[in-house]
């Protein structure tokens, strides 16, 4: 057995169809000979391609200097020997050091560029990652939790399980689950550093234990496969432009026999009385606004189809309506105020909406608030809950 075979912690491969050489895992050789097969594979790839060779390091967790210089030397030499060939190094913001480290190569050779593949991956994510959205998320979770704490046991939640909360946001759902159901372990992952900082702050302030907050890309996680009894992903598939990629990863990390639990909305079904027509018009426009930024806030009823197409079985789906009658109506109104500020504010401006449209758009939110706070009013926000079991 060669030294290379003794190092199963990394993998190098070449995909001729996409002209992509990729290396992933932990690459920390003690001697350069340990890299022999993978260096030879890179040389072979260079010899076969025309135009562009993609060097994919977005799943590279660690690489020591010996390995970095060995791979870099081959790429730089190839640039000088074959000026017709270009290299695109594909990194990920999740493993931030890769962009910085491989970025040095672009200063040495103009034929090398570095692309952070997920920098444009979530077109609308920026609206939701800002600190100003935290009050919305906290109030929303407060209102939905009244329903979900009753629903979750029907979808696989029970004490002692190992669970992952993917796209955990500000981490408040994980905290509530920890208090209510006491899983043996919770891994909570999100793509937003500001949200995770907030989550860790809450965990410290509330002296919560047993939650591991992790930075990561939900579409390509650095989590081992088949390790969680329950994988939750709430209100998140609808804000990604490629939800099937997220589901593929949720499936991968879920144990056979475990369940994947998702929640999503259908914004055009938000309702209120009085002033129903104005409210209906505005929420139809909300759906169009999100679609402009490649988000689908109409995904809720599509949940069953997505879970089936992901390969899950025993699909369970139900809905609940968050209303102004769930506790304090002001909580409901506060959520709508926050939606109005973001949707009729930054998002509408970014889309280029004119003042006449924005005024009518904002009026629908005002009417929803009016319905929520009216002594005889009713205001609702529907949520779809669905889960599926990974086959044994």
Coordinates of C-alpha atoms in Angstrom, one line a residue:
X1 CA 0.0 0.0 0.0
X2 CA 1.4 3.4 -1.0
X3 CA 1.6 6.3 1.5
X4 CA -1.1 7.9 -0.6
X5 CA -3.5 5.1 0.3
X6 CA -2.8 5.7 3.9
X7 CA -4.2 9.2 3.7
X8 CA -7.9 8.8 3.0
X9 CA -8.7 12.2 4.4
X10 CA -8.5 13.9 1.0
X11 CA -9.6 13.0 -2.5
X12 CA -8.4 14.3 -5.9
X13 CA -10.3 13.6 -9.0
X14 CA -10.7 14.8 -12.6
X15 CA -14.0 15.2 -14.5
X16 CA -13.2 15.3 -18.2
X17 CA -16.7 16.4 -19.1
X18 CA -16.5 19.6 -17.2
X19 CA -12.7 19.9 -17.4
X20 CA -12.5 20.1 -13.7
X21 CA -9.8 18.9 -11.4
X22 CA -11.0 18.9 -7.8
X23 CA -9.4 18.2 -4.5
X24 CA -11.3 18.0 -1.2
X25 CA -10.8 17.1 2.4
X26 CA -7.7 17.6 4.6
X27 CA -4.4 17.7 2.6
X28 CA -1.5 17.8 5.1
X29 CA 1.3 15.6 3.7
X30 CA 4.5 15.1 5.7
X31 CA 6.4 14.3 2.5
X32 CA 5.7 15.5 -1.0
X33 CA 5.7 11.8 -2.2
X34 CA 2.4 11.3 -0.4
X35 CA 0.8 13.6 -3.1
X36 CA 2.3 11.7 -6.0
X37 CA -0.9 10.2 -7.5
X38 CA -2.9 13.5 -7.1
X39 CA -0.1 15.6 -8.6
X40 CA 0.1 13.1 -11.5
X41 CA -3.6 13.4 -12.0
X42 CA -3.4 17.2 -12.2
X43 CA -0.6 17.0 -14.8
X44 CA -2.6 14.5 -16.8
X45 CA -5.6 16.9 -16.6
X46 CA -3.5 19.8 -17.9
X47 CA -2.3 17.7 -20.7
X48 CA -5.8 16.8 -21.8
X49 CA -7.7 20.0 -21.7
X50 CA -8.2 22.9 -24.0
X51 CA -9.2 26.4 -23.1
X52 CA -10.0 26.4 -19.4
X53 CA -9.2 24.0 -16.6
X54 CA -11.3 24.4 -13.5
X55 CA -9.5 23.7 -10.2
X56 CA -12.2 23.1 -7.7
X57 CA -11.1 23.6 -4.1
X58 CA -14.4 24.6 -2.6
X59 CA -14.5 21.5 -0.4
X60 CA -10.9 21.7 0.7
X61 CA -11.0 21.9 4.5
X62 CA -7.3 22.2 5.2
X63 CA -4.1 22.3 3.1
X64 CA -0.5 22.8 4.4
X65 CA 2.1 24.9 2.7
X66 CA 3.9 21.8 1.2
X67 CA 0.8 20.7 -0.6
X68 CA -0.2 24.2 -1.7
X69 CA 3.2 24.9 -3.2
X70 CA 3.3 21.5 -4.9
X71 CA -0.1 22.0 -6.7
X72 CA 0.7 25.7 -7.3
X73 CA 4.0 24.9 -8.9
X74 CA 2.4 22.6 -11.5
X75 CA -0.2 25.2 -12.4
X76 CA 2.3 28.1 -12.7
X77 CA 4.6 26.0 -14.8
X78 CA 1.7 25.0 -17.1
X79 CA 0.7 28.7 -17.5
X80 CA 4.2 29.5 -18.8
X81 CA 4.5 26.4 -21.0
X82 CA 1.0 26.7 -22.4
X83 CA -0.1 30.4 -22.7
X84 CA -3.3 29.2 -24.5
X85 CA -4.5 27.5 -21.3
X86 CA -6.4 29.4 -18.6
X87 CA -7.0 28.2 -15.0
X88 CA -10.1 29.1 -12.9
X89 CA -9.6 28.2 -9.3
X90 CA -13.1 27.7 -7.7
X91 CA -13.3 28.5 -4.0
X92 CA -16.1 28.9 -1.5
X93 CA -16.8 31.7 1.0
X94 CA -17.5 28.9 3.5
X95 CA -13.8 28.1 3.5
X96 CA -12.6 31.6 3.4
X97 CA -8.8 31.0 3.5
X98 CA -8.9 29.3 0.1
X99 CA -9.8 32.5 -1.7
X100 CA -7.0 34.4 0.0
X101 CA -4.4 31.7 -0.5
X102 CA -5.1 30.8 -4.1
X103 CA -5.7 34.5 -4.8
X104 CA -1.9 34.9 -4.6
X105 CA -1.6 32.9 -7.8
X106 CA -3.5 35.5 -9.8
X107 CA -0.7 38.0 -9.0
X108 CA 1.9 35.7 -10.4
X109 CA 0.1 34.6 -13.6
X110 CA -2.6 36.5 -15.5
X111 CA -4.0 33.3 -16.9
X112 CA -5.1 32.3 -13.4
X113 CA -8.3 33.6 -11.9
X114 CA -10.1 32.8 -8.7
X115 CA -13.8 32.6 -8.4
X116 CA -15.8 32.3 -5.2
X117 CA -18.6 30.1 -6.5
X118 CA -21.2 31.0 -3.9
X119 CA -20.7 34.8 -4.0
X120 CA -23.7 35.1 -6.4
X121 CA -25.4 31.9 -5.4
X122 CA -28.1 33.4 -3.2
X123 CA -29.3 36.4 -5.1
X124 CA -31.7 37.6 -2.4
X125 CA -29.8 36.4 0.7
X126 CA -28.4 39.8 1.4
X127 CA -31.7 41.2 2.3
X128 CA -32.2 38.6 5.0
X129 CA -28.7 38.5 6.5
X130 CA -28.6 42.1 7.7
X131 CA -28.9 42.7 11.4
X132 CA -32.1 44.6 10.8
X133 CA -33.9 41.5 10.0
X134 CA -33.2 39.9 13.4
X135 CA -36.4 41.4 15.0
X136 CA -38.5 39.9 12.2
X137 CA -37.0 36.5 12.7
X138 CA -37.3 36.5 16.4
X139 CA -41.0 37.5 16.4
X140 CA -41.8 35.1 13.6
X141 CA -40.3 32.2 15.5
X142 CA -42.1 33.2 18.6
X143 CA -45.4 33.0 16.7
X144 CA -44.8 29.9 14.7
X145 CA -43.4 28.0 17.7
X146 CA -46.8 27.9 19.4
X147 CA -47.8 25.6 16.5
X148 CA -44.6 23.8 15.8
X149 CA -44.1 22.6 19.3
X150 CA -47.3 20.5 18.9
X151 CA -46.5 19.5 15.3
X152 CA -42.8 18.4 15.6
X153 CA -43.4 15.1 17.4
X154 CA -45.5 13.9 14.5
X155 CA -42.5 14.5 12.2
X156 CA -39.8 12.7 14.2
X157 CA -38.9 15.0 17.1
X158 CA -38.3 13.3 20.4
X159 CA -35.9 13.5 23.3
X160 CA -32.4 12.1 22.9
X161 CA -32.2 12.3 19.1
X162 CA -29.3 13.8 17.2
X163 CA -30.5 16.6 15.0
X164 CA -29.3 19.2 12.6
X165 CA -31.0 22.6 12.0
X166 CA -29.8 23.7 8.6
X167 CA -30.1 27.4 7.7
X168 CA -30.6 28.0 11.4
X169 CA -30.6 31.8 11.0
X170 CA -30.3 33.5 14.4
X171 CA -30.6 30.1 16.2
X172 CA -33.7 30.7 18.1
X173 CA -35.5 27.6 16.8
X174 CA -32.6 25.4 18.0
X175 CA -32.7 27.1 21.4
X176 CA -36.5 26.4 21.7
X177 CA -36.0 22.8 20.6
X178 CA -33.2 22.3 23.1
X179 CA -35.4 23.5 25.9
X180 CA -38.5 21.7 24.9
X181 CA -37.3 18.3 23.6
X182 CA -33.7 18.0 24.8
X183 CA -32.1 16.2 21.9
X184 CA -28.7 14.7 22.8
X185 CA -27.0 16.9 20.2
X186 CA -27.9 19.8 17.9
X187 CA -25.8 21.0 15.0
X188 CA -27.1 24.3 13.8
X189 CA -25.6 25.6 10.5
X190 CA -26.0 28.9 8.6
X191 CA -24.4 30.9 5.8
X192 CA -24.7 34.2 7.7
X193 CA -21.9 35.2 10.0
X194 CA -23.9 38.0 11.6
X195 CA -26.8 35.5 12.3
X196 CA -24.4 33.0 13.9
X197 CA -22.8 35.7 16.0
X198 CA -26.2 36.6 17.3
X199 CA -27.1 33.0 17.9
X200 CA -23.9 32.4 19.9
X201 CA -24.5 35.6 21.9
X202 CA -28.0 34.3 22.8
X203 CA -26.6 30.9 23.8
X204 CA -24.1 32.5 26.1
X205 CA -26.6 34.9 27.6
X206 CA -29.2 32.2 28.2
X207 CA -26.6 29.7 29.3
X208 CA -27.9 27.2 26.7
X209 CA -25.7 24.1 26.2
X210 CA -25.7 21.3 23.6
X211 CA -25.9 23.4 20.4
X212 CA -23.0 23.5 18.0
X213 CA -23.4 26.6 15.8
X214 CA -21.5 26.1 12.5
X215 CA -20.8 28.3 9.5
X216 CA -21.4 26.6 6.3
X217 CA -23.0 26.4 2.9
X218 CA -26.3 24.4 3.0
X219 CA -25.9 23.3 -0.6
X220 CA -22.5 21.7 0.1
X221 CA -21.9 21.1 3.8
X222 CA -18.8 19.9 5.5
X223 CA -20.8 17.5 7.6
X224 CA -20.4 13.8 7.5
X225 CA -23.2 11.8 5.9
X226 CA -25.9 9.8 7.6
X227 CA -25.4 11.1 11.1
X228 CA -28.7 12.9 12.1
X229 CA -32.0 11.4 13.2
X230 CA -33.8 14.6 12.2
X231 CA -32.7 17.3 9.9
X232 CA -34.8 20.5 10.0
X233 CA -34.7 23.4 7.4
X234 CA -37.3 26.0 8.1
X235 CA -38.4 28.9 5.8
X236 CA -35.2 28.5 3.9
X237 CA -35.8 26.4 0.7
X238 CA -38.0 29.2 -0.5
X239 CA -35.2 31.8 -0.4
X240 CA -32.7 29.7 -2.4
X241 CA -32.8 29.7 -6.1
X242 CA -31.9 26.0 -6.3
X243 CA -33.7 24.3 -3.4
X244 CA -33.1 20.9 -4.9
X245 CA -29.4 21.3 -4.0
X246 CA -30.2 22.0 -0.4
X247 CA -32.5 18.9 -0.2
X248 CA -29.8 16.7 -1.7
X249 CA -27.5 17.7 1.2
X250 CA -30.3 17.4 3.8
X251 CA -30.8 13.8 2.5
X252 CA -27.1 13.1 2.6
X253 CA -26.6 14.0 6.2
X254 CA -29.8 12.3 7.4
X255 CA -29.5 8.8 8.7
X256 CA -31.4 6.0 6.8
X257 CA -34.8 5.9 8.6
X258 CA -34.4 9.5 9.9
X259 CA -36.6 12.3 8.8
X260 CA -36.2 15.7 7.0
X261 CA -38.5 18.4 8.2
X262 CA -39.1 21.6 6.2
X263 CA -41.4 24.6 6.5
X264 CA -42.3 27.1 3.8
X265 CA -44.8 29.7 3.0
X266 CA -47.3 30.7 0.3
X267 CA -47.2 34.4 0.6
X268 CA -50.1 35.1 -1.8
X269 CA -52.3 33.3 0.7
X270 CA -51.7 35.8 3.5
X271 CA -55.1 37.3 4.3
X272 CA -56.9 39.8 6.4
X273 CA -60.3 41.3 7.1
X274 CA -61.3 44.1 6.8
X275 CA -59.6 45.5 3.7
X276 CA -59.1 42.1 2.2
X277 CA -58.7 43.2 -1.4
X278 CA -55.8 45.6 -0.7
X279 CA -54.1 42.9 1.4
X280 CA -54.5 40.2 -1.3
X281 CA -53.1 42.5 -4.0
X282 CA -50.0 43.3 -1.9
X283 CA -49.2 39.7 -1.1
X284 CA -49.5 38.7 -4.7
X285 CA -47.0 41.4 -5.4
X286 CA -44.7 40.1 -2.6
X287 CA -44.6 36.7 -4.4
X288 CA -43.6 38.5 -7.7
X289 CA -41.0 40.6 -5.9
X290 CA -39.3 37.6 -4.4
X291 CA -39.4 35.8 -7.7
X292 CA -37.5 38.7 -9.2
X293 CA -34.7 37.9 -6.8
X294 CA -35.0 34.2 -7.6
X295 CA -36.8 33.3 -4.4
X296 CA -40.0 31.3 -4.3
X297 CA -42.2 32.3 -1.3
X298 CA -45.0 30.3 -2.9
X299 CA -43.1 27.1 -2.3
X300 CA -45.2 25.8 0.6
X301 CA -47.7 23.6 -1.3
X302 CA -44.8 22.3 -3.5
X303 CA -43.1 20.8 -0.4
X304 CA -44.5 17.3 -1.0
X305 CA -43.2 17.2 -4.5
X306 CA -39.8 18.4 -3.6
X307 CA -39.5 15.8 -0.8
X308 CA -40.6 13.0 -3.1
X309 CA -38.2 14.1 -5.8
X310 CA -35.4 14.1 -3.2
X311 CA -36.0 10.4 -2.7
X312 CA -37.9 10.5 0.6
X313 CA -40.8 8.3 1.6
X314 CA -43.6 8.4 4.2
X315 CA -44.2 12.1 3.3
X316 CA -46.3 13.9 6.0
X317 CA -47.6 17.4 5.2
X318 CA -49.8 19.7 7.2
X319 CA -50.5 23.4 7.4
X320 CA -51.1 25.9 10.1
X321 CA -52.2 29.6 10.1
X322 CA -50.4 32.1 12.3
X323 CA -53.0 34.7 13.2
X324 CA -53.5 37.8 15.2
X325 CA -55.4 35.7 17.6
X326 CA -52.3 33.8 18.6
X327 CA -51.4 35.7 21.7
X328 CA -50.8 39.5 21.4
X329 CA -52.1 40.9 18.1
X330 CA -49.3 43.5 18.3
X331 CA -46.8 40.7 17.7
X332 CA -48.5 39.9 14.4
X333 CA -48.5 43.6 13.5
X334 CA -44.8 43.9 14.4
X335 CA -44.0 41.2 11.9
X336 CA -45.9 43.0 9.1
X337 CA -44.2 46.3 10.0
X338 CA -40.9 44.6 9.5
X339 CA -42.0 42.9 6.2
X340 CA -43.2 46.3 5.0
X341 CA -39.9 48.0 5.8
X342 CA -37.8 45.5 3.9
X343 CA -40.2 44.5 1.0
X344 CA -41.6 47.9 0.2
X345 CA -38.2 49.5 1.2
X346 CA -34.9 48.1 0.2
X347 CA -36.2 45.3 -2.0
X348 CA -38.6 47.4 -4.0
X349 CA -35.9 50.1 -4.5
X350 CA -33.5 47.4 -5.6
X351 CA -36.0 46.2 -8.2
X352 CA -36.5 49.8 -9.4
X353 CA -40.2 50.1 -8.4
X354 CA -41.7 53.6 -8.9
X355 CA -43.3 55.7 -6.1
X356 CA -46.8 55.0 -7.2
X357 CA -46.3 51.2 -7.0
X358 CA -44.5 51.4 -3.7
X359 CA -47.3 53.5 -2.2
X360 CA -49.9 51.0 -3.1
X361 CA -47.6 48.1 -2.1
X362 CA -47.0 49.6 1.3
X363 CA -50.7 50.4 1.7
X364 CA -51.5 46.6 1.6
X365 CA -49.2 46.0 4.6
X366 CA -50.8 48.9 6.4
X367 CA -54.2 47.4 5.8
X368 CA -52.9 44.0 7.1
X369 CA -51.7 45.7 10.3
X370 CA -55.1 47.5 10.5
X371 CA -56.8 44.1 10.3
X372 CA -54.5 42.5 12.9
X373 CA -55.2 45.3 15.4
X374 CA -58.9 45.9 14.7
X375 CA -61.1 44.6 17.5
X376 CA -63.2 42.6 15.1
X377 CA -60.4 42.0 12.6
X378 CA -58.6 38.8 11.5
X379 CA -55.2 38.5 9.9
X380 CA -53.4 35.3 8.8
X381 CA -50.1 34.0 7.6
X382 CA -50.2 30.4 6.4
X383 CA -47.3 28.0 6.8
X384 CA -46.8 24.6 5.2
X385 CA -45.0 21.9 7.2
X386 CA -43.7 18.7 5.6
X387 CA -41.4 15.9 6.4
X388 CA -40.1 12.7 4.7
X389 CA -38.2 9.7 5.8
X390 CA -34.9 8.6 4.2
X391 CA -35.3 5.0 3.1
X392 CA -33.4 2.3 5.1

